Coordinates of C-alpha atoms in Angstrom, one line a residue:
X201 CA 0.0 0.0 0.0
X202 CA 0.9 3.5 -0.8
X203 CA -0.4 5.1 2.0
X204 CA 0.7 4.8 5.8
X205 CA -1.0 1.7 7.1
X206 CA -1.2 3.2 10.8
X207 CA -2.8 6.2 9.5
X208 CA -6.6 6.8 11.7
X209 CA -7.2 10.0 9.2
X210 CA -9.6 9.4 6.1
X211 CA -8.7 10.2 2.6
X212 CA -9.6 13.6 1.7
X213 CA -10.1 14.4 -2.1
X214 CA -7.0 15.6 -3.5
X215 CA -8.3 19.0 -4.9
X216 CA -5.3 21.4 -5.0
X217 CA -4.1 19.2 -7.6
X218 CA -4.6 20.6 -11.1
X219 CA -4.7 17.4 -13.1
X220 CA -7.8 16.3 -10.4
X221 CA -9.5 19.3 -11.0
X222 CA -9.7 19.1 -14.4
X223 CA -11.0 15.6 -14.6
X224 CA -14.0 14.4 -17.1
X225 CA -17.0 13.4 -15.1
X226 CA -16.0 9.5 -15.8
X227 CA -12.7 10.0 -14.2
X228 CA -14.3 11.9 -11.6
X229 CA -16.7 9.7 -10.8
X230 CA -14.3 6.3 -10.3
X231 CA -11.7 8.3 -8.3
X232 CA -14.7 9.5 -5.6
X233 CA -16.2 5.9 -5.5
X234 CA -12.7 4.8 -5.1
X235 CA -12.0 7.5 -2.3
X236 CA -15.6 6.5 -0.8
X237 CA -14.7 2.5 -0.4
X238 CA -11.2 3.4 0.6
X239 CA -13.1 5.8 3.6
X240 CA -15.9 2.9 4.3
X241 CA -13.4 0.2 4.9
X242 CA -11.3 2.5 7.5
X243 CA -14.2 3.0 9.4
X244 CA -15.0 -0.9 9.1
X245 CA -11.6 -1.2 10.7
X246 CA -12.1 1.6 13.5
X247 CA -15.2 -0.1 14.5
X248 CA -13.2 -3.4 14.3
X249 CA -10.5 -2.0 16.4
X250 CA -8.2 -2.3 13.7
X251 CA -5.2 -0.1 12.0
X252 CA -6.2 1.5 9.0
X253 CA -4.7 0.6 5.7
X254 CA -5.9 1.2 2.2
X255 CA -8.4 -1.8 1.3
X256 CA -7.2 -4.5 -0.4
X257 CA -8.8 -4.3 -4.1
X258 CA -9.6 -8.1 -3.6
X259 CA -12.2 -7.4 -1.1
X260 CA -13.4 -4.2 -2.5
X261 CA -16.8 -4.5 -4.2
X262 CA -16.1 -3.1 -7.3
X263 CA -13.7 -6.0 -8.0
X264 CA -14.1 -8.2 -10.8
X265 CA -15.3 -12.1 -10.3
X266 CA -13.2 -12.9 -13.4
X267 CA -10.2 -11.6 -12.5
X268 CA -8.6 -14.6 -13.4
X269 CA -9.6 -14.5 -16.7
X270 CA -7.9 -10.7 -17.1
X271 CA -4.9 -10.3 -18.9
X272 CA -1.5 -9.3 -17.6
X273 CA -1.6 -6.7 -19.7
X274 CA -4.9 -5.0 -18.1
X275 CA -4.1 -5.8 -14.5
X276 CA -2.4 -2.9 -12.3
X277 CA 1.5 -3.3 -12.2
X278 CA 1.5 -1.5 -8.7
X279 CA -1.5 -3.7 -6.6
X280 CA -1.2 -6.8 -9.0
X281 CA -5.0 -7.2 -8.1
X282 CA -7.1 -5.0 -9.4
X283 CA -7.8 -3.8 -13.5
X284 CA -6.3 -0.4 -14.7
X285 CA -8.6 2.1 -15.6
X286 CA -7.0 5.3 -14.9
X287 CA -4.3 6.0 -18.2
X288 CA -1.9 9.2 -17.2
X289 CA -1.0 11.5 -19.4
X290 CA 1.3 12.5 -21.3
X291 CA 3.4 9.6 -20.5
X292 CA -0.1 6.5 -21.4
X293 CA 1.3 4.0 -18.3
X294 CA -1.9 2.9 -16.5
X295 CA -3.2 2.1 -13.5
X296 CA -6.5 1.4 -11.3
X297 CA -8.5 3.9 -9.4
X298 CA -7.3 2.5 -6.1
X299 CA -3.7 2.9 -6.6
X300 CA -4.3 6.1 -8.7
X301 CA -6.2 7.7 -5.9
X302 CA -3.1 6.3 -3.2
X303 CA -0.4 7.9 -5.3
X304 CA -2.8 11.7 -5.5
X305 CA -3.7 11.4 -1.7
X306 CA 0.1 10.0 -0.3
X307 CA 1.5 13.9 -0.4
X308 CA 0.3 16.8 2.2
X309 CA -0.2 19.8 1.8
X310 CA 3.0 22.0 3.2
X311 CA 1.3 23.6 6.1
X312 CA 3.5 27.2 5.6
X313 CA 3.0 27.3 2.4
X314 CA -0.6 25.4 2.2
X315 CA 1.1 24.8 -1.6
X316 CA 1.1 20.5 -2.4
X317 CA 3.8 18.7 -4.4
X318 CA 2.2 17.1 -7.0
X319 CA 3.0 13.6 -7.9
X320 CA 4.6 12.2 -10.7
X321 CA 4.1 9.2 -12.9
X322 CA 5.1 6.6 -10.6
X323 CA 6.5 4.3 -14.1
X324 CA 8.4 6.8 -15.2
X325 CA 8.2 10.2 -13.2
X326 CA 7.6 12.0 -15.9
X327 CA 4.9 15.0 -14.2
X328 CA 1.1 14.4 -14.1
X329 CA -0.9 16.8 -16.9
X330 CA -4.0 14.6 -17.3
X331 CA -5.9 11.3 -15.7
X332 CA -8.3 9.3 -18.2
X333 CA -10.3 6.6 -17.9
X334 CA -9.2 3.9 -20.0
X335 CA -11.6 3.3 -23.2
X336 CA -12.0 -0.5 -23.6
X337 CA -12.3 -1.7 -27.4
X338 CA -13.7 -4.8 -26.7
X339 CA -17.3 -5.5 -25.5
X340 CA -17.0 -6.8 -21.8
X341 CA -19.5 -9.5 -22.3
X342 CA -17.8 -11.1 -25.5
X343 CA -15.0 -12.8 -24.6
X344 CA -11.2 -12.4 -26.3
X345 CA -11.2 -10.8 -29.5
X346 CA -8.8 -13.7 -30.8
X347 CA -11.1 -15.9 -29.5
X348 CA -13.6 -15.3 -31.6
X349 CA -11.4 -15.0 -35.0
X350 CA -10.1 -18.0 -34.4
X351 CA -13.7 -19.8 -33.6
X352 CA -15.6 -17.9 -36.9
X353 CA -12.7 -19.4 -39.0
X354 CA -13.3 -22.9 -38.5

């Protein structure tokens, strides 16, 4: 996890960043639900009596039943667990919402300056301009486009 594990404070949207707040509504919208799940399982915990740590995208609700049936290619190289969907730009590496959200919420505002550090790419470094959502090609319900080349040949 990207964020401090012992941490009892929630997340808290990162909006002083300027690539987050000039996000489309569908990036918008997975990085809040994202921030909300990551907020309800912290209070799951307090209840619980336990540290607080980022939730594990395999117990999320949002998570795929088929993850085993992903790709490499479309699961997040930083969690290992959970699909990208967040593409930065300018650089294209990608990433999901959870880990997206950990790497936009990890920095603090510098309490002089009330000015935040934003963060960079965490593939390459290269600095943040833009977060999309990934556009997927295929049609989720069909399965592999290769798949079904290979089956219509026959």
């Amino acid at each position: 996890s990207l964020l401090n594990p012992t941490s009892a404070e929630p997340l808290v949207w990162p909006s002083p960043l300027k690539f987050i707040s000039e996000l489309n509504p569908e990036a918008k919208a997975l990085l809040e639900q994202a921030l909300m799940d990551a907020n309800k399982e912290r209070e799951q915990n307090i209840l619980k009596g336990k540290c607080y740590s980022l939730p594990s995208p395999s117990q999320s609700d949002c998570v795929d039943d088929n993850i085993s049936e992903i790709s490499e290619s479309e699961l997040c190289c930083i969690c290992f667990e959970q699909v990208c969907t967040i593409e930065v730009q300018n650089c294209g590496h990608q990433m999901c919402a959870q880990c997206t959200l950990a790497l936009c919420c990890y920095n603090k505002p510098n309490p002089t300056t009330a000015s935040i550090t934003p963060p960079v790419c965490p593939f390459c470094r290269s600095n943040i301009s833009r977060l999309m959502v990934i556009m997927k090609i295929e049609n989720h319900d069909e399965s592999d486009q290769d798949n079904v080349d290979i089956n219509s040949s026959k």
